[in-house]
mmCIF file of C-alpha atoms in Angstrom:
data_model
loop_
_atom_site.group_PDB
_atom_site.id
_atom_site.type_symbol
_atom_site.label_atom_id
_atom_site.label_comp_id
_atom_site.label_asym_id
_atom_site.label_seq_id
_atom_site.Cartn_x
_atom_site.Cartn_y
_atom_site.Cartn_z
ATOM 1 C CA MET Z 6 -49.847 34.405 -11.096
ATOM 2 C CA ILE Z 7 -48.822 32.224 -8.153
ATOM 3 C CA ILE Z 8 -45.289 32.806 -6.890
ATOM 4 C CA GLU Z 9 -43.881 30.197 -4.512
ATOM 5 C CA ASN Z 10 -40.721 29.778 -2.459
ATOM 6 C CA LEU Z 11 -37.699 28.340 -4.289
ATOM 7 C CA GLN Z 12 -39.183 28.977 -7.720
ATOM 8 C CA ILE Z 13 -36.956 30.559 -10.342
ATOM 9 C CA TRP Z 14 -38.378 33.497 -12.288
ATOM 10 C CA SER Z 15 -37.226 36.102 -14.748
ATOM 11 C CA ALA Z 16 -37.873 39.424 -13.031
ATOM 12 C CA ASP Z 17 -37.085 43.099 -13.409
ATOM 13 C CA VAL Z 18 -34.456 43.797 -10.745
ATOM 14 C CA TRP Z 19 -33.627 47.421 -10.029
ATOM 15 C CA PHE Z 20 -30.005 48.507 -9.854
ATOM 16 C CA GLU Z 21 -28.868 49.636 -6.409
ATOM 17 C CA GLU Z 22 -28.974 53.272 -7.596
ATOM 18 C CA GLY Z 23 -32.675 52.709 -8.317
ATOM 19 C CA THR Z 24 -32.677 54.445 -11.710
ATOM 20 C CA GLN Z 25 -33.160 51.436 -14.008
ATOM 21 C CA SER Z 26 -33.956 47.765 -13.940
ATOM 22 C CA LYS Z 27 -32.763 44.760 -15.880
ATOM 23 C CA PRO Z 28 -34.418 41.374 -16.456
ATOM 24 C CA ARG Z 29 -32.576 38.848 -14.265
ATOM 25 C CA PRO Z 30 -33.100 35.259 -13.204
ATOM 26 C CA VAL Z 31 -34.037 35.205 -9.516
ATOM 27 C CA ILE Z 32 -34.993 32.650 -6.878
ATOM 28 C CA VAL Z 33 -37.863 33.386 -4.524
ATOM 29 C CA VAL Z 34 -36.906 33.020 -0.851
ATOM 30 C CA ASP Z 35 -40.113 34.497 0.617
ATOM 31 C CA SER Z 36 -43.229 34.416 -1.524
ATOM 32 C CA VAL Z 37 -45.194 36.621 0.906
ATOM 33 C CA SER Z 38 -42.807 39.604 0.813
ATOM 34 C CA TYR Z 39 -41.486 38.776 -2.710
ATOM 35 C CA SER Z 40 -37.932 38.561 -1.352
ATOM 36 C CA ILE Z 41 -35.512 37.174 -3.908
ATOM 37 C CA LEU Z 42 -31.870 36.357 -4.450
ATOM 38 C CA GLN Z 43 -30.329 36.948 -7.851
ATOM 39 C CA LEU Z 44 -28.782 34.241 -10.005
ATOM 40 C CA THR Z 45 -25.679 34.728 -12.101
ATOM 41 C CA SER Z 46 -23.991 32.658 -14.777
ATOM 42 C CA LYS Z 47 -20.630 33.924 -13.504
ATOM 43 C CA THR Z 48 -19.916 30.721 -11.616
ATOM 44 C CA GLU Z 49 -16.769 32.127 -10.014
ATOM 45 C CA ARG Z 50 -19.032 34.390 -7.896
ATOM 46 C CA GLU Z 51 -19.633 33.523 -4.271
ATOM 47 C CA GLY Z 52 -22.853 31.641 -3.651
ATOM 48 C CA TYR Z 53 -24.520 28.279 -4.084
ATOM 49 C CA VAL Z 54 -23.728 26.594 -7.412
ATOM 50 C CA ILE Z 55 -26.921 25.037 -8.794
ATOM 51 C CA LYS Z 56 -26.053 21.462 -9.711
ATOM 52 C CA ASP Z 57 -29.169 20.558 -11.707
ATOM 53 C CA TRP Z 58 -29.385 23.882 -13.539
ATOM 54 C CA GLU Z 59 -30.918 22.410 -16.712
ATOM 55 C CA LYS Z 60 -33.647 20.620 -14.740
ATOM 56 C CA ALA Z 61 -34.353 23.943 -13.003
ATOM 57 C CA GLY Z 62 -35.095 25.509 -16.411
ATOM 58 C CA LEU Z 63 -31.890 27.538 -16.658
ATOM 59 C CA ARG Z 64 -29.945 27.940 -19.911
ATOM 60 C CA LYS Z 65 -26.496 28.167 -18.290
ATOM 61 C CA PRO Z 66 -24.736 26.914 -15.170
ATOM 62 C CA SER Z 67 -25.732 29.355 -12.439
ATOM 63 C CA VAL Z 68 -24.938 30.499 -8.911
ATOM 64 C CA ILE Z 69 -27.435 31.766 -6.331
ATOM 65 C CA ARG Z 70 -25.899 34.970 -4.978
ATOM 66 C CA THR Z 71 -26.540 35.251 -1.262
ATOM 67 C CA ASP Z 72 -24.906 38.654 -0.786
ATOM 68 C CA ARG Z 73 -27.970 40.836 -1.466
ATOM 69 C CA LEU Z 74 -31.576 40.176 -0.575
ATOM 70 C CA VAL Z 75 -33.953 42.154 -2.784
ATOM 71 C CA ILE Z 76 -37.668 42.759 -2.291
ATOM 72 C CA LEU Z 77 -39.668 43.009 -5.506
ATOM 73 C CA ARG Z 78 -43.235 43.904 -6.382
ATOM 74 C CA GLU Z 79 -45.462 41.224 -7.848
ATOM 75 C CA SER Z 80 -45.480 43.188 -11.116
ATOM 76 C CA ASP Z 81 -41.664 42.817 -11.363
ATOM 77 C CA PHE Z 82 -42.009 39.056 -11.947
ATOM 78 C CA LYS Z 83 -42.230 38.345 -15.675
ATOM 79 C CA ASP Z 84 -41.772 34.680 -16.615
ATOM 80 C CA TYR Z 85 -41.687 31.468 -14.621
ATOM 81 C CA VAL Z 86 -38.444 29.586 -15.334
ATOM 82 C CA GLY Z 87 -38.519 26.516 -13.072
ATOM 83 C CA THR Z 88 -37.925 25.112 -9.605
ATOM 84 C CA LEU Z 89 -34.857 23.726 -7.871
ATOM 85 C CA THR Z 90 -34.579 19.949 -7.755
ATOM 86 C CA GLU Z 91 -34.770 18.260 -4.361
ATOM 87 C CA ARG Z 92 -30.985 17.771 -4.489
ATOM 88 C CA ASP Z 93 -30.456 21.506 -5.012
ATOM 89 C CA VAL Z 94 -33.018 22.466 -2.352
ATOM 90 C CA GLU Z 95 -31.103 20.353 0.180
ATOM 91 C CA GLY Z 96 -27.749 21.662 -1.074
ATOM 92 C CA PHE Z 97 -28.891 25.287 -0.977
ATOM 93 C CA LEU Z 98 -30.270 24.982 2.572
ATOM 94 C CA THR Z 99 -27.036 23.299 3.713
ATOM 95 C CA TYR Z 100 -25.041 26.081 2.044
ATOM 96 C CA LEU Z 101 -27.105 28.736 3.855
ATOM 97 C CA ARG Z 102 -26.498 27.079 7.232
ATOM 98 C CA SER Z 103 -22.726 27.164 6.629
ATOM 99 C CA ASN Z 104 -22.639 30.564 4.906
ATOM 100 C CA PRO Z 105 -24.993 33.079 6.517
ATOM 101 C CA PRO Z 106 -26.568 35.172 3.750
ATOM 102 C CA TYR Z 107 -26.761 38.910 3.160
ATOM 103 C CA HIS Z 108 -23.280 39.664 4.539
#
């Protein structure tokens, strides 16, 4: 399995209490450390709204949550979903410059 930056995957993400995990869509922000940000279909949440969500392989409009960076293990990644379009890569990077993550 090759995991690359800005790919979207379904992955087991552990709850903050660390007692259980749940399959979640995530975006890889560092493929070396397996650092990810979670996606949510609750588009009222703070974060970057993915404009081309269908082209990215998502089933619903989604937001990249930038409030919590999570480090996974390679074994937590389950299924490849897709990759952001160039428009969303540029939009996401612009969003990050204006809205520092992990606050």
